[in-house]
Amino acid sequence: MEQNEKIKYVRGMFNEDLKDVNNLIVLNEIKVKYLGKKGITQDLFKVMKVLDKKEKKEYGFLLNELMREINQSLTTLKEELELKELEMKLTHEKIDVTLPGLNITTGAPHPMSKIIDEISELFIAMGYDVISGPEMETDLYNFEYLNVPKHHPARDMQDTFYITEEMLLRTQTSPAQVRTLLANKEKGPVRVICPGRVYRRDNDDATHSHQFAQIEGLVVDKNISMAHLKGTLEIFAKKLFGSDREIRFRPSYFPFTEPSIEVDVNCFNCNGNGCAICKQSGWIEILGAGMVHPHVLKMCGYDSEVWTGFAFGMGVERIAMLKYGIPDIRDFYTNDLRFVKQFDQFEGGE
Ligand code: PHE
C-alpha cells in the first residue's frame, strides 16, 4: 500500500508546514503548494490511474479525506489570521470619533464677478463681443476723442487722477469706444461691451468709491436709431431685474452722445408705487446712454452721414447693489469672506 503511505506522508508534511503560517501571505503560498494546479495533491490524484478497482476505492477515500482536512485547516486558519490582522489594524489606527471634523470651506464667486458675468452673457446672447481696454489711458482717448477738449467744462464731471499731463487713470470705460472705432480699419459695424475698472477722485462713502467698475456698450451700424437703444436696454432691464420691469428715458448730457439720456427702471421693490429704495419716486436710475455724437464718429474715421450708433455705460457696483440689496459700496472691497459667501445662493437672470 505504498500509495496510502504517500497520503500519510503528505498529511504529515502539510501539518508541519501549517505550523509556520503566521500571516495571510504565507497561508496563500501553502494553499498553492498543496491545492494549486501544480500542487502536491494533484500528483496524488494522478496515482488513481494505475490502481485497480479495490485499491482505487480505498485510495480515493483516503485522498478525499486528506483534501477535506487540508481545505478545512486552511479555511479555519485564514479566518483566524484575518481576525488577528483586523485587531492589529484597529489598535494601530485608532480614530477618535469625538474629535471635531475638518471644516472644508468652498469658495464663492465675488458678487462683482457674478454680476459682470451675468451682464456679459446677456449681451453676448444679443451678438455683442466683450472687449477690454487699459486702465491707464491717455488724455486723448479718455477725453479728447470723446468730445472733451482740454479746459472743456465737461471735464469737471469726472475728477481725474492724472499720472502725467497726458496719462491718467481712466475715469470711464468710454475710451474703449474710441479704441474700438479706431481699430476697425474697414469702418464697418461694431457691437461690443467693455467691462472694466475706472477711477475718480471721489471721497469714499456708502455710494461713492474712488475706484469702481463700469460696463460700456457700443453699437455702430447703418440706420441705428434710438429705438434700437430703447429695445436693447429694455431687454437688459427685464433680464436682469425681472420681466415686469419697464424703463424710461430722461434727457441728460454727455459730451460724446447726442441726444444723451439717463435710463431709469421702475422700482423692482415696490413696482413703481414708491418706497425707500426708489426714494418714493417709483423709478431707479441705472445707466447713462445716448446716440454716439457725429463728431466722435468723424474723429474715429466713420462717415457720420452713413453710420450712426448708440452707446451706454453703467456703474456695475450700483447695479449689483440694486440687484442684491447691498447697502454700502465699500462692502465690495473690504474682502470679508462672509459678505462674498452670501451671494453663492443667487442664481443668474431669468
Ligand atoms: N461714460 C459715461 C459716464 O461715465 C456713461 C456713458 C457711457 C454715457 C456711454 C453715455 C454713453 O458717466
CSV table of N, CA, C and O in Angstrom, one decimal, residues 109-157:
chain,number,residue,atom,x,y,z
A,109,PRO,N,-18.0,82.8,-6.0
A,109,PRO,CA,-17.6,84.0,-6.8
A,109,PRO,C,-17.9,85.3,-6.1
A,109,PRO,O,-19.0,85.4,-5.5
A,110,HIS,N,-17.1,86.3,-6.3
A,110,HIS,CA,-17.4,87.6,-5.8
A,110,HIS,C,-18.6,88.2,-6.5
A,110,HIS,O,-18.8,87.9,-7.7
A,111,PRO,N,-19.5,88.9,-5.7
A,111,PRO,CA,-20.7,89.4,-6.4
A,111,PRO,C,-20.3,90.3,-7.6
A,111,PRO,O,-21.1,90.3,-8.6
A,112,MET,N,-19.2,90.9,-7.6
A,112,MET,CA,-18.8,91.7,-8.8
A,112,MET,C,-18.6,90.8,-10.0
A,112,MET,O,-19.0,91.1,-11.1
A,113,SER,N,-17.8,89.7,-9.8
A,113,SER,CA,-17.6,88.8,-10.9
A,113,SER,C,-18.9,88.2,-11.4
A,113,SER,O,-19.1,88.1,-12.6
A,114,LYS,N,-19.8,87.9,-10.4
A,114,LYS,CA,-21.0,87.3,-10.8
A,114,LYS,C,-21.9,88.2,-11.6
A,114,LYS,O,-22.4,87.8,-12.7
A,115,ILE,N,-22.0,89.5,-11.3
A,115,ILE,CA,-22.8,90.4,-12.0
A,115,ILE,C,-22.2,90.7,-13.4
A,115,ILE,O,-22.9,90.8,-14.4
A,116,ILE,N,-20.9,90.9,-13.4
A,116,ILE,CA,-20.2,91.1,-14.7
A,116,ILE,C,-20.4,90.0,-15.6
A,116,ILE,O,-20.7,90.2,-16.8
A,117,ASP,N,-20.3,88.8,-15.1
A,117,ASP,CA,-20.5,87.6,-16.0
A,117,ASP,C,-21.9,87.5,-16.5
A,117,ASP,O,-22.2,87.3,-17.6
A,118,GLU,N,-22.9,87.8,-15.6
A,118,GLU,CA,-24.3,87.8,-16.0
A,118,GLU,C,-24.6,88.8,-17.0
A,118,GLU,O,-25.3,88.5,-18.0
A,119,ILE,N,-24.1,90.0,-16.8
A,119,ILE,CA,-24.4,91.1,-17.8
A,119,ILE,C,-23.7,90.8,-19.1
A,119,ILE,O,-24.3,90.9,-20.2
A,120,SER,N,-22.5,90.3,-19.0
A,120,SER,CA,-21.7,90.0,-20.3
A,120,SER,C,-22.5,88.9,-21.1
A,120,SER,O,-22.7,89.0,-22.3
A,121,GLU,N,-22.9,87.9,-20.4
A,121,GLU,CA,-23.6,86.8,-21.1
A,121,GLU,C,-24.9,87.2,-21.8
A,121,GLU,O,-25.2,86.8,-22.9
A,122,LEU,N,-25.6,88.1,-21.1
A,122,LEU,CA,-26.8,88.7,-21.6
A,122,LEU,C,-26.5,89.4,-22.9
A,122,LEU,O,-27.3,89.3,-23.9
A,123,PHE,N,-25.4,90.2,-23.0
A,123,PHE,CA,-25.1,90.9,-24.2
A,123,PHE,C,-24.5,90.0,-25.3
A,123,PHE,O,-24.8,90.2,-26.5
A,124,ILE,N,-23.7,89.0,-24.8
A,124,ILE,CA,-23.2,88.0,-25.8
A,124,ILE,C,-24.3,87.4,-26.5
A,124,ILE,O,-24.3,87.2,-27.7
A,125,ALA,N,-25.4,87.1,-25.8
A,125,ALA,CA,-26.5,86.4,-26.4
A,125,ALA,C,-27.2,87.3,-27.5
A,125,ALA,O,-27.9,86.8,-28.4
A,126,MET,N,-27.0,88.6,-27.3
A,126,MET,CA,-27.5,89.5,-28.3
A,126,MET,C,-26.5,89.8,-29.4
A,126,MET,O,-26.7,90.8,-30.2
A,127,GLY,N,-25.4,89.1,-29.4
A,127,GLY,CA,-24.4,89.2,-30.5
A,127,GLY,C,-23.3,90.2,-30.3
A,127,GLY,O,-22.6,90.6,-31.2
A,128,TYR,N,-23.1,90.6,-29.0
A,128,TYR,CA,-22.0,91.5,-28.7
A,128,TYR,C,-20.7,90.8,-28.4
A,128,TYR,O,-20.7,89.7,-28.0
A,129,ASP,N,-19.6,91.4,-28.8
A,129,ASP,CA,-18.3,91.0,-28.4
A,129,ASP,C,-17.9,91.6,-27.1
A,129,ASP,O,-18.3,92.8,-26.8
A,130,VAL,N,-17.2,90.9,-26.2
A,130,VAL,CA,-16.7,91.5,-25.0
A,130,VAL,C,-15.2,91.9,-25.2
A,130,VAL,O,-14.4,91.1,-25.6
A,131,ILE,N,-14.9,93.2,-25.0
A,131,ILE,CA,-13.6,93.7,-25.1
A,131,ILE,C,-13.1,94.3,-23.8
A,131,ILE,O,-13.8,94.5,-22.9
A,132,SER,N,-11.8,94.6,-23.8
A,132,SER,CA,-11.3,95.3,-22.6
A,132,SER,C,-10.3,96.4,-23.1
A,132,SER,O,-9.8,96.3,-24.2
A,133,GLY,N,-10.1,97.3,-22.3
A,133,GLY,CA,-9.1,98.4,-22.6
A,133,GLY,C,-8.2,98.6,-21.4
A,133,GLY,O,-8.5,98.1,-20.3
A,134,PRO,N,-7.2,99.4,-21.6
A,134,PRO,CA,-6.2,99.7,-20.5
A,134,PRO,C,-6.8,100.6,-19.4
A,134,PRO,O,-7.6,101.5,-19.7
A,135,GLU,N,-6.4,100.3,-18.2
A,135,GLU,CA,-6.9,101.2,-17.1
A,135,GLU,C,-6.1,102.5,-17.0
A,135,GLU,O,-6.6,103.5,-16.6
A,136,MET,N,-4.9,102.4,-17.5
A,136,MET,CA,-4.1,103.7,-17.6
A,136,MET,C,-4.3,104.1,-19.0
A,136,MET,O,-3.9,103.4,-20.0
A,137,GLU,N,-4.9,105.3,-19.2
A,137,GLU,CA,-5.3,105.8,-20.5
A,137,GLU,C,-4.6,107.1,-20.8
A,137,GLU,O,-3.9,107.7,-20.0
A,138,THR,N,-4.7,107.5,-22.1
A,138,THR,CA,-4.2,108.8,-22.5
A,138,THR,C,-5.3,109.8,-22.3
A,138,THR,O,-6.5,109.4,-22.5
A,139,ASP,N,-5.0,111.0,-22.1
A,139,ASP,CA,-5.9,112.1,-22.1
A,139,ASP,C,-6.7,112.1,-23.4
A,139,ASP,O,-7.9,112.4,-23.4
A,140,LEU,N,-6.0,111.8,-24.5
A,140,LEU,CA,-6.6,111.8,-25.8
A,140,LEU,C,-7.8,110.9,-25.9
A,140,LEU,O,-8.9,111.3,-26.3
A,141,TYR,N,-7.7,109.6,-25.5
A,141,TYR,CA,-8.8,108.7,-25.6
A,141,TYR,C,-9.8,108.8,-24.5
A,141,TYR,O,-11.0,108.6,-24.8
A,142,ASN,N,-9.4,109.2,-23.3
A,142,ASN,CA,-10.3,109.3,-22.2
A,142,ASN,C,-11.2,110.6,-22.4
A,142,ASN,O,-12.3,110.6,-21.9
A,143,PHE,N,-10.6,111.6,-23.0
A,143,PHE,CA,-11.4,112.9,-23.1
A,143,PHE,C,-11.5,113.4,-24.6
A,143,PHE,O,-12.6,113.6,-25.1
A,144,GLU,N,-10.3,113.7,-25.2
A,144,GLU,CA,-10.4,114.5,-26.4
A,144,GLU,C,-11.2,113.8,-27.5
A,144,GLU,O,-12.0,114.5,-28.2
A,145,TYR,N,-10.9,112.5,-27.8
A,145,TYR,CA,-11.7,111.8,-28.8
A,145,TYR,C,-13.2,111.7,-28.4
A,145,TYR,O,-14.0,111.4,-29.2
A,146,LEU,N,-13.4,111.9,-27.1
A,146,LEU,CA,-14.8,111.8,-26.7
A,146,LEU,C,-15.5,113.2,-26.6
A,146,LEU,O,-16.4,113.4,-25.8
A,147,ASN,N,-14.9,114.1,-27.4
A,147,ASN,CA,-15.5,115.4,-27.5
A,147,ASN,C,-15.3,116.3,-26.3
A,147,ASN,O,-16.1,117.2,-26.0
A,148,VAL,N,-14.3,116.0,-25.5
A,148,VAL,CA,-14.0,116.8,-24.3
A,148,VAL,C,-12.6,117.4,-24.5
A,148,VAL,O,-11.6,116.8,-24.0
A,149,PRO,N,-12.4,118.5,-25.2
A,149,PRO,CA,-11.1,119.1,-25.3
A,149,PRO,C,-10.6,119.6,-24.0
A,149,PRO,O,-11.3,119.7,-23.0
A,150,LYS,N,-9.3,119.9,-24.0
A,150,LYS,CA,-8.7,120.4,-22.7
A,150,LYS,C,-9.4,121.7,-22.3
A,150,LYS,O,-9.9,122.4,-23.2
A,151,HIS,N,-9.6,121.8,-21.0
A,151,HIS,CA,-10.3,123.0,-20.4
A,151,HIS,C,-11.8,123.1,-20.7
A,151,HIS,O,-12.4,124.1,-20.4
A,152,HIS,N,-12.3,122.0,-21.3
A,152,HIS,CA,-13.8,122.0,-21.5
A,152,HIS,C,-14.4,121.8,-20.2
A,152,HIS,O,-14.0,121.0,-19.3
A,153,PRO,N,-15.5,122.5,-19.9
A,153,PRO,CA,-16.2,122.4,-18.6
A,153,PRO,C,-16.6,121.0,-18.2
A,153,PRO,O,-16.7,120.6,-17.1
A,154,ALA,N,-16.9,120.2,-19.3
A,154,ALA,CA,-17.3,118.8,-19.0
A,154,ALA,C,-16.3,118.0,-18.3
A,154,ALA,O,-16.6,116.9,-17.7
A,155,ARG,N,-15.0,118.4,-18.3
A,155,ARG,CA,-14.0,117.7,-17.5
A,155,ARG,C,-14.3,117.7,-16.0
A,155,ARG,O,-13.9,116.8,-15.3
A,156,ASP,N,-15.0,118.7,-15.6
A,156,ASP,CA,-15.4,118.8,-14.2
A,156,ASP,C,-16.4,117.7,-13.7
A,156,ASP,O,-16.5,117.4,-12.6
A,157,MET,N,-17.0,117.0,-14.7
A,157,MET,CA,-18.0,116.0,-14.4
A,157,MET,C,-17.2,114.8,-13.8
A,157,MET,O,-17.8,114.0,-13.0
